[in-house]
């Protein structure tokens, strides 16, 4: 998964899971199927055929029919794959009430996981089992942790729920008391020199541990007293690591317990990191708009035009965007047009448009041939052009501004383009 498109992948998965979680069936009529890479399609189909036979024992005629219909749809879809994709395959299918009892309609959803799934699962329940996919929404980046005082230093990494203590070292520096007969000034100088040596060793170990980590997101410093601040002020870390320090946290310990204190004390910080990234890209856009540099634009029509011309460097989309792009075509001539509307307007628009007269040939053969959410349609165009995509949440002031003041669609341009 490209890091440039990670916010889009995350948004799409979250949106799908929110919608699937909202689906409810009667009884145990909803089928969830997780198939990891390496499983044979024939093996999965055989399992589904066996489940179809088991479903004949369901007493309720309606439930039995709905379950078997769902299994049939899933089986048919599985047969269309020659092999399971590298990240695995997830299918959800079941009879979903459309408008009260008796209005059930079989719906099938296919999810391509953003990362490989490990679980092989079949469930028939009153809900879709989305929890295994929801794990991918949790933080997957690696964070480095350094906890130190004048005596010890501990290095750790945390990724999701996995916390690993990588290394622990001691300083060998004597306490602040002075040996008998030794001058106070000389003792302080010697201690300061040893502290500098210790800081250099801490930096060297940190460079060895953290620099090879490709997806290292940030570094957290912790420890009791002022030692951690003194370390931060110096240039002991490689400059790329020093730039990644996002928080300095007070702890009572410098061992594994101190690492746990850092993790506990930085939860809010880690959650805000993505918001900080969003704020940065929004502030860049606002700066270009404020300076009237010609390197930014907004509004669906203008952004669409620049996207099609390959001028957009970064596409900004509000995750709260609810617009749909509808394609209408005449079945008798080449007349074709597109229209953007709110999601709740699509059904009424289709009823009004399908079978109406074409404004070009006057034959009543107009029909809606496709409807796609604007956020997906623009993102697909951007992906083809190699454009970076940022899906911005509405939880920041800048995110709310993108939606309310700029229509939820904006762009930073590669270069100033003629209108």
XYZ file of C-alpha atoms in Angstrom:
419
model
C 0.000 0.000 0.000
C 1.464 3.332 -1.041
C 1.903 5.689 1.884
C 0.773 8.474 -0.433
C -2.609 6.812 -0.803
C -2.867 5.405 2.739
C -5.438 7.981 3.883
C -7.649 7.030 0.902
C -7.299 3.295 1.597
C -8.093 3.881 5.261
C -11.111 6.031 4.393
C -12.543 3.462 1.965
C -12.141 0.637 4.447
C -13.677 2.645 7.286
C -16.613 3.699 5.107
C -17.258 0.104 4.022
C -17.047 -1.219 7.572
C -19.375 1.492 8.881
C -21.959 0.536 6.270
C -21.554 -3.199 6.833
C -21.803 -2.786 10.596
C -25.100 -0.950 10.118
C -26.573 -3.904 8.179
C -28.803 -6.211 10.223
C -30.514 -9.426 9.201
C -33.350 -11.560 10.538
C -32.074 -14.350 12.736
C -28.772 -15.788 11.557
C -28.992 -15.014 7.862
C -25.843 -12.964 7.200
C -22.773 -14.784 5.867
C -19.208 -13.599 6.565
C -16.328 -15.328 4.780
C -12.594 -14.603 5.216
C -10.214 -16.468 2.889
C -6.445 -15.956 3.325
C -3.913 -16.248 0.526
C -2.840 -19.827 -0.105
C -6.274 -21.422 0.303
C -7.488 -23.301 -2.755
C -10.702 -21.995 -4.341
C -11.919 -25.590 -4.708
C -11.433 -26.140 -0.961
C -13.493 -23.053 -0.124
C -16.249 -23.991 -2.590
C -16.428 -27.496 -1.086
C -16.819 -25.977 2.390
C -19.604 -23.689 1.160
C -21.408 -26.617 -0.493
C -21.228 -28.465 2.808
C -22.663 -25.430 4.636
C -25.467 -25.262 2.061
C -26.367 -28.863 2.910
C -26.235 -28.153 6.640
C -28.623 -25.216 6.139
C -31.352 -27.638 5.021
C -31.820 -28.426 8.741
C -32.997 -24.867 9.500
C -36.651 -25.089 10.556
C -37.818 -21.665 9.394
C -38.593 -21.747 5.681
C -37.723 -18.065 5.262
C -34.445 -18.265 7.174
C -33.451 -21.468 5.375
C -34.097 -19.911 1.963
C -32.255 -16.698 2.798
C -29.204 -18.519 4.157
C -29.017 -20.873 1.190
C -29.480 -17.997 -1.259
C -26.606 -16.125 0.426
C -24.344 -19.197 0.332
C -25.194 -19.713 -3.348
C -24.267 -16.119 -4.197
C -20.974 -16.375 -2.306
C -20.175 -19.717 -3.975
C -20.858 -18.314 -7.440
C -18.623 -15.320 -6.730
C -15.795 -17.490 -5.383
C -15.827 -19.575 -8.590
C -15.029 -16.417 -10.565
C -11.572 -16.279 -8.953
C -8.769 -18.450 -10.309
C -6.894 -18.063 -7.046
C -7.140 -16.096 -3.816
C -5.481 -12.630 -4.084
C -2.221 -12.024 -2.181
C -3.939 -10.077 0.622
C -6.776 -12.585 0.812
C -10.466 -12.130 0.133
C -13.414 -11.132 2.323
C -17.060 -11.558 1.297
C -20.223 -10.537 3.108
C -23.621 -11.639 1.874
C -27.128 -11.870 3.238
C -30.791 -10.940 3.080
C -31.025 -7.302 4.177
C -34.457 -5.772 4.939
C -35.058 -2.826 2.622
C -38.258 -1.489 4.117
C -39.556 -3.635 6.964
C -40.282 -7.401 7.234
C -40.742 -9.192 3.943
C -38.685 -6.674 1.969
C -35.385 -8.557 2.289
C -32.965 -8.404 -0.625
C -29.774 -10.409 -1.033
C -26.770 -8.066 -0.933
C -23.184 -9.124 -1.666
C -20.092 -7.143 -0.645
C -16.514 -7.979 -1.610
C -13.653 -6.383 0.321
C -10.007 -6.431 -0.756
C -8.006 -6.195 2.495
C -5.276 -3.508 2.508
C -2.884 -6.013 4.096
C -2.743 -9.836 4.152
C -5.350 -11.484 6.375
C -4.395 -14.544 8.408
C -7.800 -15.824 9.506
C -9.875 -18.412 7.623
C -13.421 -17.854 8.810
C -17.010 -18.710 7.898
C -19.842 -17.348 10.051
C -23.602 -17.220 9.641
C -25.007 -14.674 12.071
C -27.447 -11.782 12.563
C -24.586 -9.377 11.774
C -21.553 -9.236 9.519
C -18.301 -10.051 11.292
C -16.153 -7.040 10.410
C -13.909 -7.057 13.469
C -10.980 -8.752 11.710
C -10.928 -6.026 9.052
C -11.340 -3.335 11.701
C -7.872 -4.281 12.979
C -6.409 -2.672 9.860
C -7.820 0.704 10.935
C -5.641 0.686 14.022
C -2.232 2.330 13.925
C 0.259 0.185 12.026
C 3.195 2.565 11.956
C 6.186 1.878 14.171
C 7.089 4.349 16.921
C 10.505 4.479 18.561
C 10.867 5.025 22.312
C 13.958 6.126 24.246
C 13.716 6.314 28.039
C 16.810 7.551 29.871
C 18.313 9.201 32.905
C 21.927 9.631 33.984
C 22.213 5.933 34.883
C 20.342 3.923 32.246
C 18.701 4.026 28.840
C 16.083 1.719 27.339
C 15.169 1.500 23.639
C 11.831 0.110 22.479
C 9.467 0.013 19.509
C 5.686 -0.063 19.492
C 3.501 -1.054 16.538
C -0.211 -1.397 17.115
C -0.487 -3.569 20.223
C 3.053 -4.959 19.918
C 5.574 -3.423 22.309
C 9.186 -4.669 22.092
C 12.062 -3.777 24.391
C 15.005 -3.763 21.969
C 17.979 -2.830 24.158
C 18.962 -1.581 27.603
C 22.302 0.051 28.483
C 23.915 1.583 31.586
C 25.939 4.786 31.737
C 28.613 3.878 34.264
C 28.386 7.444 35.564
C 28.867 7.805 39.344
C 26.257 9.532 41.445
C 26.357 13.240 42.214
C 28.228 12.725 45.493
C 31.968 13.521 45.378
C 34.806 11.170 46.297
C 36.824 12.283 49.328
C 39.613 14.743 48.577
C 38.500 15.333 45.007
C 37.867 18.940 43.982
C 34.215 19.770 43.354
C 34.881 21.497 40.027
C 37.007 18.642 38.683
C 34.392 16.111 39.747
C 31.643 18.075 37.952
C 33.757 18.356 34.791
C 34.499 14.644 34.798
C 30.865 13.802 35.363
C 29.768 16.122 32.543
C 32.317 14.544 30.188
C 31.052 11.071 31.024
C 27.470 12.261 30.497
C 28.428 13.503 27.020
C 29.987 10.126 26.257
C 26.840 8.404 27.476
C 24.622 10.630 25.302
C 26.812 9.770 22.293
C 26.383 6.059 23.040
C 22.611 6.511 23.383
C 22.566 8.268 20.008
C 24.649 5.549 18.349
C 22.404 2.770 19.673
C 19.285 4.708 18.636
C 20.676 5.183 15.116
C 21.452 1.461 14.826
C 17.994 0.468 16.072
C 15.679 3.026 14.453
C 17.288 4.078 11.140
C 16.685 0.675 9.435
C 12.954 0.809 10.255
C 11.306 1.908 6.987
C 7.936 2.897 8.437
C 9.216 4.613 11.585
C 6.595 7.263 12.281
C 7.887 9.185 15.283
C 10.150 8.989 18.332
C 9.053 9.530 21.928
C 11.536 10.531 24.646
C 10.913 9.737 28.271
C 12.573 9.568 31.660
C 12.708 11.098 35.149
C 14.368 14.459 35.690
C 15.979 16.802 33.135
C 18.347 14.285 31.468
C 15.976 13.585 28.583
C 15.699 17.320 27.824
C 19.502 17.656 27.892
C 19.772 14.771 25.426
C 17.142 16.322 23.172
C 19.005 19.662 23.056
C 22.175 18.036 21.694
C 22.865 16.583 18.265
C 23.332 12.982 19.313
C 20.761 11.461 16.967
C 20.912 11.235 13.198
C 19.130 14.328 11.884
C 16.284 12.270 10.344
C 15.579 10.707 13.753
C 15.908 13.999 15.627
C 13.219 15.461 13.338
C 10.880 12.620 14.328
C 10.831 13.439 18.062
C 7.234 14.454 18.759
C 6.980 14.307 22.548
C 9.053 14.335 25.745
C 7.288 12.585 28.610
C 8.049 12.425 32.330
C 8.321 8.911 33.756
C 9.284 7.469 37.115
C 11.441 4.660 35.678
C 13.875 4.025 32.825
C 13.321 0.273 32.384
C 10.428 -1.553 30.717
C 8.073 0.035 33.236
C 9.277 3.447 32.067
C 8.579 2.441 28.458
C 5.044 1.476 29.451
C 4.655 4.881 31.131
C 5.654 6.566 27.840
C 3.121 4.518 25.864
C 0.376 5.279 28.359
C 1.223 8.977 28.494
C 1.405 9.407 24.727
C -1.903 7.871 23.612
C -3.432 11.243 22.822
C -0.246 12.310 21.053
C -0.218 9.265 18.798
C -3.874 9.819 17.916
C -3.159 13.442 17.022
C -0.259 12.694 14.683
C -2.551 12.044 11.706
C -4.436 15.249 12.519
C -1.116 17.122 12.493
C -0.358 15.715 9.037
C -3.785 16.810 7.814
C -3.345 20.278 9.288
C 0.000 20.676 7.503
C -1.380 19.882 4.056
C -4.444 22.055 4.657
C -2.277 24.944 5.850
C -0.193 24.649 2.681
C -3.377 24.832 0.596
C -4.679 27.820 2.583
C -1.342 29.576 2.245
C -1.423 29.230 -1.560
C -5.015 30.468 -1.635
C -4.221 33.397 0.669
C -1.213 34.438 -1.421
C -3.224 34.067 -4.636
C -0.232 32.181 -6.057
C -2.251 30.310 -8.652
C -0.989 27.032 -7.178
C -4.257 26.042 -5.501
C -7.875 25.677 -6.510
C -11.117 24.369 -5.067
C -14.620 23.339 -6.068
C -15.520 20.150 -7.897
C -15.632 21.665 -11.408
C -12.213 23.376 -11.284
C -10.494 20.506 -9.492
C -11.927 18.024 -11.987
C -10.608 20.135 -14.880
C -7.079 20.353 -13.457
C -7.088 16.647 -12.580
C -7.953 15.728 -16.154
C -5.088 17.966 -17.347
C -2.605 16.259 -14.996
C -1.795 19.507 -13.163
C -2.796 18.475 -9.616
C 0.023 17.576 -7.214
C -2.189 16.869 -4.172
C -5.932 16.240 -4.146
C -7.727 17.137 -0.903
C -11.067 15.464 -0.235
C -13.294 15.823 2.824
C -14.283 12.461 4.291
C -17.704 14.039 4.921
C -18.284 14.578 1.198
C -21.651 12.979 0.336
C -21.947 13.869 -3.354
C -22.545 11.316 -6.103
C -21.649 11.613 -9.788
C -24.426 10.190 -11.958
C -23.904 9.216 -15.633
C -26.940 9.433 -17.934
C -27.024 7.994 -21.469
C -29.535 7.815 -24.291
C -30.163 4.315 -25.627
C -30.994 5.617 -29.095
C -28.222 8.132 -29.840
C -24.817 9.141 -28.515
C -26.179 11.691 -26.032
C -24.368 11.448 -22.678
C -24.107 13.718 -19.661
C -22.996 13.698 -16.027
C -24.541 15.347 -13.008
C -23.464 15.699 -9.381
C -26.020 15.430 -6.587
C -26.431 14.408 -2.968
C -26.569 10.695 -2.194
C -30.172 10.855 -0.968
C -31.260 12.421 -4.276
C -30.045 9.600 -6.521
C -33.055 7.292 -6.191
C -35.590 10.024 -7.058
C -33.368 11.217 -9.934
C -33.225 7.704 -11.414
C -37.004 7.340 -11.259
C -37.481 10.686 -12.983
C -34.769 10.134 -15.613
C -35.132 6.506 -16.676
C -37.404 6.317 -19.750
C -37.628 10.083 -20.224
C -37.151 11.806 -23.568
C -33.648 12.524 -24.835
C -33.095 16.273 -25.429
C -31.068 15.416 -28.565
C -33.172 12.801 -30.412
C -36.465 13.125 -28.459
C -36.724 9.332 -28.045
C -37.744 8.345 -24.472
C -34.678 6.140 -23.898
C -32.649 8.062 -21.316
C -31.316 5.984 -18.414
C -28.866 6.233 -15.539
C -26.018 3.904 -16.471
C -23.784 4.465 -13.452
C -23.610 6.350 -10.176
C -20.397 6.704 -8.206
C -19.523 8.670 -5.115
C -17.550 11.790 -6.066
C -14.796 10.984 -3.577
C -14.153 7.671 -5.368
C -14.489 9.077 -8.863
C -12.032 11.939 -8.290
C -9.641 9.657 -6.410
C -9.565 7.178 -9.306
C -8.721 9.988 -11.731
C -6.009 11.201 -9.347
C -4.500 7.718 -8.996
C -4.176 7.406 -12.776
C -2.360 10.763 -12.884
C 0.056 9.870 -10.059
C -1.474 12.547 -7.841
C -1.116 12.372 -4.047
C -4.471 12.001 -2.295
C -5.322 13.250 1.177
C -8.694 12.394 2.677
C -9.202 14.990 5.412
C -11.270 14.301 8.529
C -13.801 16.795 9.831
C -12.316 16.692 13.333
C -9.984 19.644 12.854
C -10.757 23.296 12.211
C -9.043 23.000 8.832
C -11.060 19.905 7.963
C -14.313 21.688 8.746
C -13.144 24.622 6.622
C -12.463 22.312 3.666
C -16.041 21.045 3.795
C -17.890 24.284 4.577
C -15.834 26.916 2.752
C -14.398 24.964 -0.188
C -17.118 22.393 -0.886
C -15.068 19.439 0.341
C -12.901 19.323 -2.810
C -9.605 21.195 -3.252
C -6.213 20.808 -4.885
C -2.617 21.965 -4.689
C -1.214 22.283 -8.221
C 2.143 21.204 -9.610
C 2.535 24.509 -11.412
C 0.498 27.554 -12.250
C -1.842 26.597 -15.081
C -3.833 28.736 -17.456
C -7.581 28.831 -16.844
